XYZ file of C-alpha atoms in Angstrom:
718
model
C -45.768 13.050 -91.762
C -45.215 9.688 -93.509
C -48.154 9.719 -95.910
C -46.244 9.358 -99.183
C -44.125 6.395 -98.085
C -46.942 4.599 -96.293
C -49.449 5.060 -99.110
C -47.325 2.785 -101.261
C -48.996 -0.051 -99.358
C -51.930 -1.265 -101.531
C -53.969 -2.421 -98.542
C -53.745 0.931 -96.859
C -54.542 2.780 -100.071
C -57.639 0.644 -100.507
C -58.738 1.305 -96.942
C -58.214 5.038 -97.306
C -60.096 5.042 -100.584
C -62.969 3.164 -98.982
C -63.152 5.657 -96.112
C -63.050 8.574 -98.564
C -66.027 7.071 -100.424
C -68.096 6.626 -97.276
C -71.229 8.755 -97.835
C -72.271 8.757 -94.197
C -70.806 7.719 -90.872
C -73.136 7.627 -87.884
C -72.476 10.643 -85.683
C -71.269 12.914 -88.483
C -73.386 15.365 -90.457
C -70.658 15.406 -93.102
C -67.826 12.891 -92.782
C -65.636 14.433 -95.497
C -63.473 16.523 -93.166
C -62.991 13.662 -90.698
C -62.121 11.322 -93.580
C -59.212 13.625 -94.440
C -57.871 13.450 -90.891
C -58.341 9.672 -90.844
C -56.358 9.477 -94.087
C -53.593 11.552 -92.530
C -53.538 9.451 -89.345
C -53.671 5.888 -90.667
C -50.232 5.824 -92.362
C -48.376 7.165 -89.330
C -48.393 4.265 -86.800
C -45.231 2.393 -87.692
C -44.670 -1.346 -87.219
C -40.909 -1.008 -86.774
C -41.255 1.742 -84.167
C -43.897 -0.293 -82.334
C -41.404 -3.169 -82.181
C -38.765 -0.833 -80.769
C -41.182 0.345 -78.071
C -41.923 -3.264 -77.182
C -38.250 -4.178 -76.927
C -37.551 -1.237 -74.624
C -40.589 -1.814 -72.430
C -39.756 -5.511 -71.945
C -36.030 -5.114 -71.307
C -36.467 -5.732 -67.567
C -39.065 -7.159 -65.195
C -41.195 -4.193 -64.118
C -43.515 -5.151 -61.288
C -45.637 -2.237 -60.097
C -43.783 0.194 -57.794
C -40.319 -1.090 -58.756
C -37.550 1.185 -60.101
C -37.884 -0.600 -63.449
C -41.607 0.186 -63.434
C -40.836 3.872 -62.904
C -38.389 3.733 -65.824
C -41.218 2.574 -68.103
C -43.341 5.486 -66.834
C -40.610 7.906 -67.822
C -40.263 6.258 -71.240
C -43.997 6.542 -71.933
C -44.115 10.124 -70.645
C -41.222 11.079 -72.929
C -43.068 9.637 -75.958
C -46.223 11.539 -75.024
C -44.238 14.760 -74.717
C -42.423 14.132 -78.003
C -45.847 14.046 -79.684
C -46.588 17.509 -78.342
C -48.998 16.299 -75.656
C -49.243 17.923 -72.238
C -48.037 15.160 -69.894
C -47.673 14.482 -66.194
C -46.753 11.504 -64.049
C -49.374 11.077 -61.330
C -48.352 9.110 -58.208
C -50.589 7.174 -55.834
C -49.639 5.404 -52.613
C -51.234 1.977 -52.483
C -51.058 -1.198 -50.425
C -49.032 -3.922 -52.163
C -47.480 -7.172 -50.997
C -44.010 -8.166 -52.166
C -42.717 -11.703 -51.571
C -39.876 -12.103 -49.088
C -40.016 -15.900 -48.860
C -42.223 -18.338 -50.754
C -41.897 -21.978 -49.726
C -44.286 -24.783 -50.687
C -43.525 -28.351 -49.537
C -45.526 -31.558 -49.874
C -45.160 -34.773 -47.852
C -46.747 -38.210 -48.120
C -48.377 -40.092 -45.254
C -44.984 -41.398 -44.062
C -43.467 -37.933 -44.029
C -41.459 -38.385 -47.223
C -40.992 -35.127 -49.078
C -42.749 -35.188 -52.449
C -41.806 -31.734 -53.675
C -40.279 -28.448 -52.601
C -40.885 -25.291 -54.564
C -41.776 -23.167 -56.307
C -39.264 -24.458 -58.860
C -37.646 -21.610 -60.816
C -39.043 -21.127 -64.308
C -36.571 -22.646 -66.738
C -36.462 -24.264 -70.156
C -33.552 -26.148 -71.692
C -31.255 -23.505 -73.230
C -30.012 -26.056 -75.787
C -33.426 -26.868 -77.276
C -35.361 -24.750 -79.760
C -33.329 -21.652 -78.977
C -33.979 -21.696 -75.245
C -35.016 -18.471 -73.574
C -32.611 -15.529 -73.217
C -34.515 -13.852 -70.370
C -35.238 -16.659 -67.901
C -32.219 -16.176 -65.637
C -32.698 -12.464 -64.917
C -32.041 -12.084 -61.161
C -34.688 -9.354 -60.890
C -37.509 -11.864 -61.474
C -39.535 -12.100 -58.265
C -40.557 -15.500 -56.897
C -43.915 -16.631 -58.247
C -46.567 -15.208 -55.927
C -50.145 -13.976 -55.724
C -50.833 -10.297 -55.260
C -53.043 -9.557 -52.219
C -52.148 -12.857 -50.518
C -51.328 -12.460 -46.835
C -48.366 -14.065 -45.147
C -49.065 -17.481 -43.728
C -47.489 -20.606 -42.296
C -49.971 -23.464 -42.573
C -49.829 -27.236 -42.922
C -52.838 -29.336 -43.865
C -54.247 -32.190 -45.925
C -54.961 -31.346 -49.535
C -58.264 -31.421 -51.435
C -58.517 -31.049 -55.211
C -61.403 -28.739 -56.235
C -61.120 -28.637 -60.030
C -61.385 -24.972 -61.202
C -62.554 -23.735 -57.818
C -65.918 -22.488 -59.050
C -68.917 -22.229 -56.772
C -70.387 -25.256 -58.565
C -67.170 -27.212 -57.902
C -67.254 -26.509 -54.166
C -70.939 -27.416 -54.059
C -70.116 -30.679 -55.830
C -67.495 -31.513 -53.194
C -70.082 -30.931 -50.484
C -72.518 -33.262 -52.298
C -69.756 -35.893 -52.365
C -69.313 -35.555 -48.610
C -65.908 -33.884 -48.930
C -65.192 -31.002 -46.576
C -62.452 -28.466 -47.310
C -62.598 -26.997 -43.804
C -59.069 -26.678 -42.417
C -57.653 -28.136 -45.626
C -55.381 -26.677 -48.269
C -57.304 -26.587 -51.538
C -55.527 -27.095 -54.852
C -57.378 -25.761 -57.893
C -56.487 -25.235 -61.514
C -56.538 -21.982 -63.411
C -59.515 -21.305 -65.662
C -63.311 -20.876 -65.594
C -63.241 -17.949 -63.140
C -60.941 -15.253 -61.758
C -58.243 -16.572 -59.443
C -59.348 -14.251 -56.623
C -62.820 -15.779 -56.780
C -61.298 -19.233 -56.269
C -59.793 -18.010 -53.004
C -62.942 -16.049 -52.094
C -65.052 -19.220 -52.291
C -62.457 -21.497 -50.661
C -62.216 -19.094 -47.732
C -66.000 -19.119 -47.313
C -65.889 -22.923 -47.191
C -63.271 -22.838 -44.413
C -60.045 -23.683 -46.262
C -56.701 -22.841 -44.632
C -54.876 -22.054 -47.866
C -55.117 -22.252 -51.657
C -52.698 -23.436 -54.325
C -53.513 -22.524 -57.936
C -51.751 -24.426 -60.680
C -51.788 -24.375 -64.480
C -53.074 -27.649 -65.898
C -51.606 -28.645 -69.278
C -55.171 -29.322 -70.461
C -55.812 -25.596 -70.397
C -52.652 -23.952 -71.724
C -49.873 -26.567 -71.805
C -48.806 -29.527 -73.918
C -52.372 -30.779 -74.398
C -53.053 -27.636 -76.445
C -49.898 -27.804 -78.575
C -46.111 -27.579 -78.521
C -44.622 -26.043 -75.415
C -42.370 -23.013 -75.395
C -39.721 -22.558 -76.741
C -40.779 -24.962 -79.526
C -44.353 -23.708 -79.538
C -46.485 -21.043 -77.850
C -47.868 -23.090 -74.952
C -46.892 -23.222 -71.293
C -43.814 -25.288 -70.419
C -43.919 -27.425 -67.294
C -42.088 -24.975 -65.017
C -43.993 -21.832 -66.064
C -46.158 -20.227 -63.388
C -49.173 -17.977 -63.819
C -48.789 -15.206 -61.286
C -51.708 -12.905 -60.538
C -53.716 -11.023 -57.978
C -56.156 -12.820 -55.688
C -57.812 -9.587 -54.627
C -61.577 -9.973 -54.325
C -62.115 -8.023 -57.524
C -65.901 -8.558 -57.702
C -66.248 -6.805 -54.323
C -64.215 -3.759 -55.344
C -61.004 -3.098 -57.286
C -58.271 -0.576 -56.589
C -56.305 0.132 -53.437
C -57.632 -2.145 -50.726
C -57.544 0.592 -48.092
C -59.412 3.295 -50.012
C -62.576 2.043 -51.756
C -64.395 4.953 -53.359
C -61.674 7.537 -52.706
C -58.288 8.159 -54.313
C -55.147 6.981 -52.517
C -53.246 10.203 -53.147
C -49.871 10.741 -51.478
C -51.376 13.345 -49.139
C -54.360 11.231 -48.055
C -54.508 11.188 -44.229
C -53.956 7.799 -42.642
C -57.283 8.185 -40.833
C -59.088 7.852 -44.172
C -57.522 4.479 -44.928
C -59.184 1.241 -43.901
C -57.212 -0.769 -41.365
C -59.177 -3.939 -42.143
C -59.045 -4.860 -45.831
C -60.618 -8.313 -45.531
C -63.608 -7.225 -47.572
C -61.276 -6.981 -50.541
C -58.363 -9.296 -49.745
C -58.157 -12.900 -48.510
C -57.356 -13.840 -44.940
C -55.846 -17.190 -46.017
C -52.570 -17.584 -47.942
C -52.621 -18.345 -51.656
C -49.856 -19.067 -54.129
C -49.506 -20.198 -57.749
C -47.699 -23.352 -58.895
C -46.457 -24.738 -62.176
C -47.811 -28.097 -63.258
C -44.345 -29.487 -62.680
C -44.696 -28.666 -58.971
C -48.377 -29.599 -58.797
C -47.857 -33.059 -60.306
C -46.432 -34.884 -57.243
C -49.194 -33.431 -55.063
C -52.039 -34.414 -57.378
C -50.572 -37.812 -58.209
C -50.515 -38.932 -54.576
C -53.786 -37.473 -53.287
C -55.807 -40.674 -52.991
C -59.424 -40.684 -51.892
C -62.332 -40.736 -54.313
C -61.791 -40.422 -58.020
C -62.580 -36.929 -59.165
C -65.659 -36.443 -61.337
C -64.536 -37.251 -64.864
C -65.130 -33.670 -66.029
C -62.499 -32.648 -63.470
C -59.779 -34.747 -65.081
C -56.961 -32.636 -66.458
C -54.172 -33.660 -68.838
C -51.548 -34.905 -66.388
C -50.850 -38.617 -67.046
C -52.690 -40.199 -64.111
C -56.198 -40.362 -62.704
C -57.101 -37.328 -60.623
C -58.432 -37.989 -57.128
C -60.094 -35.674 -54.617
C -57.752 -36.268 -51.670
C -58.497 -35.061 -48.171
C -57.692 -38.477 -46.677
C -54.258 -37.883 -45.209
C -52.249 -39.142 -48.178
C -50.649 -35.734 -48.838
C -49.923 -32.822 -46.543
C -48.698 -29.471 -47.821
C -46.785 -26.874 -45.889
C -47.242 -23.295 -47.131
C -44.808 -20.769 -45.712
C -45.340 -17.335 -47.230
C -43.639 -14.204 -45.957
C -44.962 -11.029 -47.563
C -43.705 -7.486 -47.185
C -47.037 -5.639 -47.144
C -46.608 -1.882 -47.315
C -47.750 1.345 -48.930
C -45.861 1.686 -52.184
C -45.820 4.393 -54.828
C -47.189 3.686 -58.288
C -47.198 6.029 -61.283
C -49.895 6.738 -63.849
C -48.838 8.696 -66.935
C -51.542 11.098 -68.117
C -51.433 13.005 -71.407
C -54.003 15.617 -72.389
C -54.980 17.132 -75.748
C -57.336 20.052 -74.967
C -60.676 20.220 -76.752
C -61.482 23.206 -78.953
C -65.294 23.254 -78.655
C -66.229 25.475 -75.709
C -69.536 23.679 -75.262
C -68.017 20.164 -75.296
C -64.354 20.446 -74.296
C -65.155 19.046 -70.853
C -66.700 15.929 -72.416
C -63.522 13.892 -72.204
C -62.528 10.999 -74.420
C -60.262 8.809 -72.275
C -58.084 6.052 -73.737
C -55.730 3.856 -71.751
C -53.582 0.786 -71.320
C -51.721 -0.472 -68.283
C -47.946 -0.636 -68.148
C -46.961 -2.784 -65.145
C -46.239 -6.493 -65.552
C -45.676 -9.504 -63.321
C -42.350 -10.100 -65.074
C -41.413 -8.859 -68.572
C -44.975 -8.639 -69.858
C -44.425 -8.637 -73.620
C -48.019 -9.527 -74.472
C -49.608 -8.452 -71.198
C -49.473 -5.461 -71.268
C -46.547 -4.134 -73.302
C -48.041 -5.045 -76.669
C -50.927 -2.740 -75.792
C -48.546 -0.032 -74.616
C -46.474 -0.265 -77.794
C -49.624 0.034 -79.898
C -50.861 2.975 -77.837
C -47.540 4.777 -78.262
C -47.893 4.510 -82.030
C -51.434 5.853 -81.702
C -49.895 8.772 -79.817
C -47.309 9.109 -82.594
C -50.149 9.461 -85.099
C -52.033 12.000 -82.990
C -48.817 14.004 -82.647
C -48.469 14.200 -86.426
C -52.027 15.508 -86.706
C -51.327 18.149 -84.070
C -48.380 19.369 -86.151
C -50.767 19.840 -89.080
C -53.139 21.991 -87.060
C -55.728 19.397 -86.067
C -57.674 20.099 -82.884
C -60.250 17.773 -81.356
C -63.625 19.145 -80.339
C -63.558 17.199 -77.091
C -60.580 16.880 -74.770
C -58.600 13.669 -75.222
C -56.993 12.082 -72.158
C -54.386 9.384 -72.794
C -53.455 7.175 -69.862
C -50.754 4.650 -69.041
C -52.008 2.936 -65.897
C -49.858 1.350 -63.214
C -50.592 -1.589 -60.874
C -53.402 -2.993 -63.017
C -52.101 -6.474 -62.332
C -52.526 -5.942 -58.600
C -56.224 -5.147 -58.932
C -56.842 -2.393 -61.509
C -55.291 -0.030 -59.000
C -53.842 2.810 -61.081
C -56.969 3.259 -63.195
C -59.328 2.926 -60.242
C -57.477 5.477 -58.115
C -57.322 7.958 -61.001
C -61.005 7.433 -61.832
C -61.982 7.956 -58.200
C -59.695 11.007 -58.127
C -61.458 12.479 -61.179
C -64.982 11.170 -60.656
C -66.641 14.580 -60.904
C -64.993 15.363 -64.251
C -65.635 11.869 -65.569
C -69.359 12.373 -65.064
C -69.139 14.191 -68.430
C -66.659 11.820 -70.129
C -68.180 10.431 -73.317
C -66.055 7.299 -73.667
C -63.283 5.199 -72.212
C -61.324 3.121 -74.732
C -59.188 0.316 -73.337
C -56.556 -2.022 -74.633
C -54.672 -4.460 -72.438
C -53.371 -7.624 -74.085
C -52.918 -5.703 -77.327
C -51.499 -8.532 -79.430
C -51.012 -12.231 -78.714
C -51.929 -13.277 -82.253
C -53.796 -12.273 -85.379
C -57.490 -12.599 -84.420
C -59.123 -9.263 -83.646
C -61.546 -9.214 -80.693
C -63.575 -6.499 -79.011
C -66.002 -5.986 -76.157
C -68.155 -2.948 -75.512
C -71.200 -1.495 -73.850
C -74.070 -2.092 -76.339
C -74.311 1.551 -77.361
C -70.758 1.319 -78.746
C -70.811 -2.145 -80.340
C -71.723 -0.852 -83.777
C -69.201 1.962 -83.347
C -66.409 -0.615 -82.982
C -67.650 -2.569 -85.994
C -67.599 0.590 -88.132
C -64.068 1.490 -87.017
C -62.882 -2.010 -87.947
C -64.155 -1.494 -91.487
C -61.711 1.377 -91.999
C -58.483 -0.313 -90.919
C -56.480 -2.604 -93.215
C -55.614 -6.074 -91.942
C -52.146 -7.587 -92.483
C -53.991 -10.662 -93.782
C -55.648 -8.655 -96.546
C -58.889 -6.738 -96.693
C -60.020 -4.931 -93.579
C -59.926 -5.792 -89.895
C -63.708 -6.159 -90.054
C -63.529 -8.724 -92.862
C -60.876 -10.787 -91.095
C -62.758 -10.489 -87.794
C -65.876 -11.864 -89.474
C -63.888 -14.715 -91.010
C -62.228 -15.664 -87.718
C -65.604 -15.781 -85.961
C -67.004 -17.980 -88.726
C -64.020 -20.310 -88.388
C -64.502 -20.422 -84.620
C -68.140 -21.374 -85.082
C -67.166 -24.117 -87.526
C -64.601 -25.516 -85.060
C -67.192 -25.619 -82.305
C -69.660 -27.440 -84.535
C -67.042 -30.085 -85.373
C -65.945 -30.580 -81.757
C -69.382 -30.053 -80.169
C -67.717 -27.494 -77.907
C -69.951 -25.016 -76.087
C -69.936 -21.413 -77.203
C -67.592 -19.148 -75.268
C -70.546 -16.937 -74.387
C -74.201 -17.056 -75.284
C -75.394 -14.643 -77.939
C -78.271 -12.332 -77.237
C -81.069 -11.980 -79.751
C -79.861 -8.475 -80.556
C -76.279 -9.562 -81.080
C -77.400 -12.420 -83.319
C -78.804 -9.869 -85.774
C -75.266 -8.681 -86.517
C -72.602 -10.394 -88.570
C -69.942 -9.898 -85.927
C -70.212 -10.583 -82.212
C -68.913 -7.908 -79.868
C -68.503 -9.157 -76.318
C -69.854 -7.746 -73.055
C -67.619 -6.064 -70.496
C -67.023 -8.127 -67.358
C -63.866 -7.195 -65.487
C -60.164 -7.948 -65.354
C -58.987 -4.769 -67.044
C -59.015 -1.016 -66.671
C -62.444 -0.275 -68.147
C -63.985 -1.503 -64.872
C -63.951 1.751 -62.862
C -65.148 3.725 -65.867
C -68.222 1.766 -66.947
C -69.159 -0.159 -63.803
C -68.504 2.480 -61.147
C -68.949 5.761 -63.037
C -71.055 4.836 -66.069
C -68.643 5.985 -68.784
C -69.435 4.097 -72.038
C -66.455 1.843 -72.732
C -64.821 -0.525 -75.205
C -61.927 -2.984 -74.999
C -59.928 -4.234 -77.997
C -57.188 -6.798 -78.632
C -55.774 -9.195 -81.199
C -55.538 -12.770 -79.958
C -53.845 -16.079 -80.698
C -52.403 -19.171 -78.957
C -50.954 -17.691 -75.761
C -49.802 -20.204 -73.178
C -47.279 -18.127 -71.234
C -49.690 -15.670 -69.613
C -48.257 -14.051 -66.445
C -45.086 -16.133 -66.570
C -41.433 -15.212 -67.037
C -41.748 -16.505 -70.605
C -44.158 -13.741 -71.636
C -41.181 -11.871 -72.993
C -39.809 -10.333 -76.188
C -38.431 -13.679 -77.380
C -41.830 -15.390 -77.143
C -43.513 -12.432 -78.834
C -41.294 -12.327 -81.917
C -41.516 -16.120 -82.307
C -45.252 -16.644 -81.865
C -47.296 -13.440 -81.659
C -46.244 -10.826 -84.197
C -42.707 -11.206 -85.605
C -42.970 -8.189 -87.915
C -45.087 -6.103 -85.500
C -47.791 -5.502 -88.106
C -50.556 -6.378 -85.658
C -49.190 -3.819 -83.217
C -49.546 -1.364 -86.091
C -53.094 -2.562 -86.787
C -54.116 -2.120 -83.160
C -52.597 1.366 -83.048
C -54.757 2.310 -86.027
C -57.982 0.902 -84.571
C -57.311 2.535 -81.203
C -56.525 5.828 -82.888
C -59.674 5.905 -85.003
C -61.779 5.171 -81.941
C -60.281 8.242 -80.292
C -60.486 10.480 -83.368
C -64.099 9.652 -84.181
C -65.372 10.005 -80.632
C -63.467 13.244 -80.089
C -64.839 14.919 -83.224
C -68.270 13.388 -83.881
C -71.029 15.961 -84.300
C -73.428 13.682 -82.444
C -72.219 11.032 -80.013
C -72.432 7.736 -81.941
C -74.259 5.779 -79.239
C -76.715 3.160 -80.473
C -79.525 2.940 -77.934
C -81.623 0.883 -80.345
C -79.228 -2.031 -79.903
C -78.944 -1.340 -76.182
C -82.695 -1.704 -75.798
C -82.794 -4.982 -77.728
C -79.965 -6.361 -75.577
C -81.735 -5.518 -72.322
C -85.007 -7.032 -73.495
C -83.166 -10.244 -74.369
C -81.486 -10.292 -70.936
C -84.814 -9.948 -69.158
C -86.352 -12.667 -71.307
C -83.506 -15.038 -70.424
C -83.742 -14.147 -66.716
C -87.480 -14.794 -66.721
C -86.903 -18.239 -68.224
C -84.278 -18.980 -65.549
C -86.696 -17.978 -62.822
C -89.425 -20.222 -64.235
C -86.977 -23.115 -64.554
C -86.007 -22.576 -60.920
C -89.674 -22.469 -59.864
C -89.236 -18.910 -58.587
C -92.359 -16.749 -58.799
C -91.395 -13.216 -59.842
C -93.278 -10.339 -61.439
C -91.254 -9.274 -64.470
C -93.991 -7.078 -65.973
C -92.807 -3.659 -64.685
C -89.188 -4.312 -65.707
C -90.221 -5.617 -69.132
C -92.434 -2.581 -69.678
C -89.581 -0.273 -68.681
C -87.191 -2.120 -71.001
C -89.664 -1.812 -73.872
C -89.999 1.894 -73.148
C -86.204 2.224 -73.131
C -85.950 0.350 -76.454
C -88.641 2.543 -78.060
C -86.908 5.672 -76.788
C -83.662 4.363 -78.257
C -85.300 4.023 -81.660
C -86.773 7.519 -81.440
C -83.534 9.167 -80.375
C -81.640 7.331 -83.116
C -83.792 9.159 -85.681
C -82.968 12.437 -83.940
C -79.249 11.596 -84.040
C -79.488 11.363 -87.825
C -80.918 14.905 -88.000
C -79.648 16.683 -84.881
C -79.933 20.311 -85.970
C -77.223 22.947 -85.808
C -76.437 22.800 -82.074
C -76.117 19.187 -80.947
C -74.460 19.830 -77.556
C -77.726 19.466 -75.637
C -78.570 16.255 -77.483
C -75.106 14.899 -76.727
C -75.523 15.715 -73.048
C -78.769 13.779 -72.936
C -77.277 10.816 -74.789
C -74.454 10.665 -72.253
C -76.763 11.096 -69.253
C -78.868 8.155 -70.397
C -75.961 5.842 -69.568
C -75.426 7.426 -66.147
C -79.108 6.851 -65.418
C -78.442 3.099 -65.568
C -76.338 3.343 -62.412
C -77.760 2.629 -58.982
C -76.147 5.016 -56.458
C -76.639 2.374 -53.766
C -74.733 -0.190 -55.822
C -75.280 -3.929 -56.054
C -76.254 -6.054 -53.052
C -73.168 -7.143 -51.074
C -70.852 -5.011 -53.240
C -71.949 -1.377 -53.453
C -68.833 -0.152 -55.310
C -70.318 -1.722 -58.464
C -73.183 0.510 -59.554
C -74.063 -0.442 -63.132
C -77.369 -2.291 -63.334
C -76.766 -3.909 -66.739
C -73.116 -5.073 -66.700
C -70.813 -6.071 -63.864
C -68.411 -8.908 -63.144
C -70.170 -11.755 -61.415
C -69.558 -12.191 -57.694
C -68.523 -15.788 -58.405
C -66.980 -15.303 -61.868
C -64.802 -12.181 -61.597
C -63.814 -11.938 -65.243
C -67.044 -12.823 -67.022
C -69.860 -10.302 -67.195
C -73.152 -11.051 -65.508
C -75.930 -9.142 -67.279
C -78.605 -7.436 -65.155
C -76.479 -8.731 -62.264
C -78.735 -7.732 -59.375
C -81.559 -9.814 -60.825
C -79.571 -12.759 -62.155
C -77.441 -13.237 -59.055
C -80.534 -13.187 -56.849
C -82.123 -15.853 -59.063
C -78.952 -17.951 -58.761
C -78.835 -17.557 -54.954
C -81.873 -18.325 -54.961
C -83.424 -15.328 -53.175
C -86.850 -14.382 -54.519
C -87.276 -11.326 -52.309
C -83.947 -9.893 -53.423
C -84.672 -10.726 -57.060
C -88.007 -8.889 -56.923
C -86.408 -5.880 -55.261
C -83.679 -5.797 -57.916
C -86.273 -6.004 -60.687
C -87.880 -2.900 -59.198
C -84.551 -1.064 -59.039
C -83.838 -2.046 -62.646
C -87.258 -0.884 -63.830
C -86.760 2.463 -62.107
C -83.374 2.954 -63.799
C -84.683 1.969 -67.240
C -87.595 4.376 -66.905
C -85.204 7.096 -65.751
C -82.941 6.546 -68.758
C -85.886 6.233 -71.160
C -87.289 9.568 -69.997
C -83.969 11.250 -70.825
C -83.927 9.716 -74.302
C -87.585 10.567 -74.927
C -86.979 14.214 -74.089
C -83.910 14.269 -76.339
C -85.842 12.735 -79.229
C -88.392 15.576 -79.349
């Protein structure tokens, strides 16, 4: 153990002293014993070792199912085993497309070729140090996961970000995208949703480019001089219809194990994958297309940062030829699963699961290897505790997921494979983009928002003070910036969240917590440390970019390892599960209030009374059970079971309308957002439709679930 050497750090000593002085931590009858284990754990995660993990993990492109991807699985498994953790590599056979030929050409009205691409990603090797990784021959052509093959030629229409509102605006302007190729820019929604909507409007193909207004020179200096996207960099990514269901396209709801009979696989995956081709472009390749479009000027809010006026097109000025050849086949992916058995006979089956994905579109230094490097140092710390005789009450499951980039596949297949056991899991802790800068961020189900805040108070920040203090400061600075620029808030704050000093976000989708909270009802959190990050999903998200712009001394990797580790330790050993149903109730009441106002504004007549009464009952039960959590008695296992079951009660077994895989009635990704959470989604999406009958039916379903959950909490509070 490295306690003596590490304790020489004043910041860490102060943090350990603060934790030792803590008179009470929610969930613990007496925190003294846990404080000792925290003090033993915190010094162990090592910045230098985290940097070494990162360098190894990013040495080669490691797209899911590739030999290089398997090599990273072996590396992670070896580190798990070295920590004394029971480890296995779990394979799944899943449907993936691999590019064979990607050709995009554009021609003007006279047939003159305007561009031919995609252009290889390249920066000048003689300027600002160049990039040492860009010429690796193993880099795949820029492509979209889940895109079919296609050979189409059509006029081009520009549709801004490709949101539902953008396509509706085109229709209002008299512009049809039927039988056209739509070009949209990244941002505002998930890329798969852009294709999902374009397909519904009759488009023949979709091109998705990165506008410099969003992550290029408009934001700051381009790589390699600065952290933002250079002109040739391409954002790869999946265009799977994630809001319909994630995971292997052929096996929704069941695990795609190697021995799964072919008869149990879907032959038609169009509910989850597009039927039209899609491909990403750099803004270098998009420029000649956009510059020559002609037609009406775009709405001024649609203007990006390229140096000309954006037009809508669709008038024969530009034709694009998309020729995509995909090798679509079942491929093997590998999850790495480590297990630390629980010691409490009554609660050892109440798993604490913590994970990060490992696959990357190219080198993936930030996304996801920074998270993997941090997790490996968390594992290092847990291994040191095991050597000292520590045993968790609840079983800890540590996971390195594969094929997340392709549609959360590794985590979804494993969760579906273990659904029965996960019915008792008490938490899933996620990290993905572990470190792209120094600003800590977190999202969580409401019952765990205060839990994350309390953990952050125990961990020292490289900037001084604690992570919590720096988190608070960064949010204050963000608010000040928005006031100066009149920029809209990134997400509206609920009344309950506004009572707290620090905002904790809601869980939408786009990372591996999705199958746990939104399909199975496992309370979840997601953490990261953010900064200017313009090379997302490009070949330039590599070790060189990371050490120049993200975390040169790897101290934020160390910070994240500590936060992740304390989440695991506290949840695994808490006497009473530290869920805060008081806050949960306040959040839900605020969501219903906002939905009611939306309905009134939309002149939709709905009866909210039963749902509001159920939400008030749930909130009151949350307050009552919170008092019981503070004085649980000598045998809290039954109370813990009830606390956990209250979350499961918020699932609807029938799922959401149009997408039954998603079962959580409070948080899911929006059908037309993908990444962003839509709260009380059944109700809010029906109001947006607008569909009054569906909205009223969903209010009834929500009221039933809230009453069901409230009854569990009321019984537990007695």
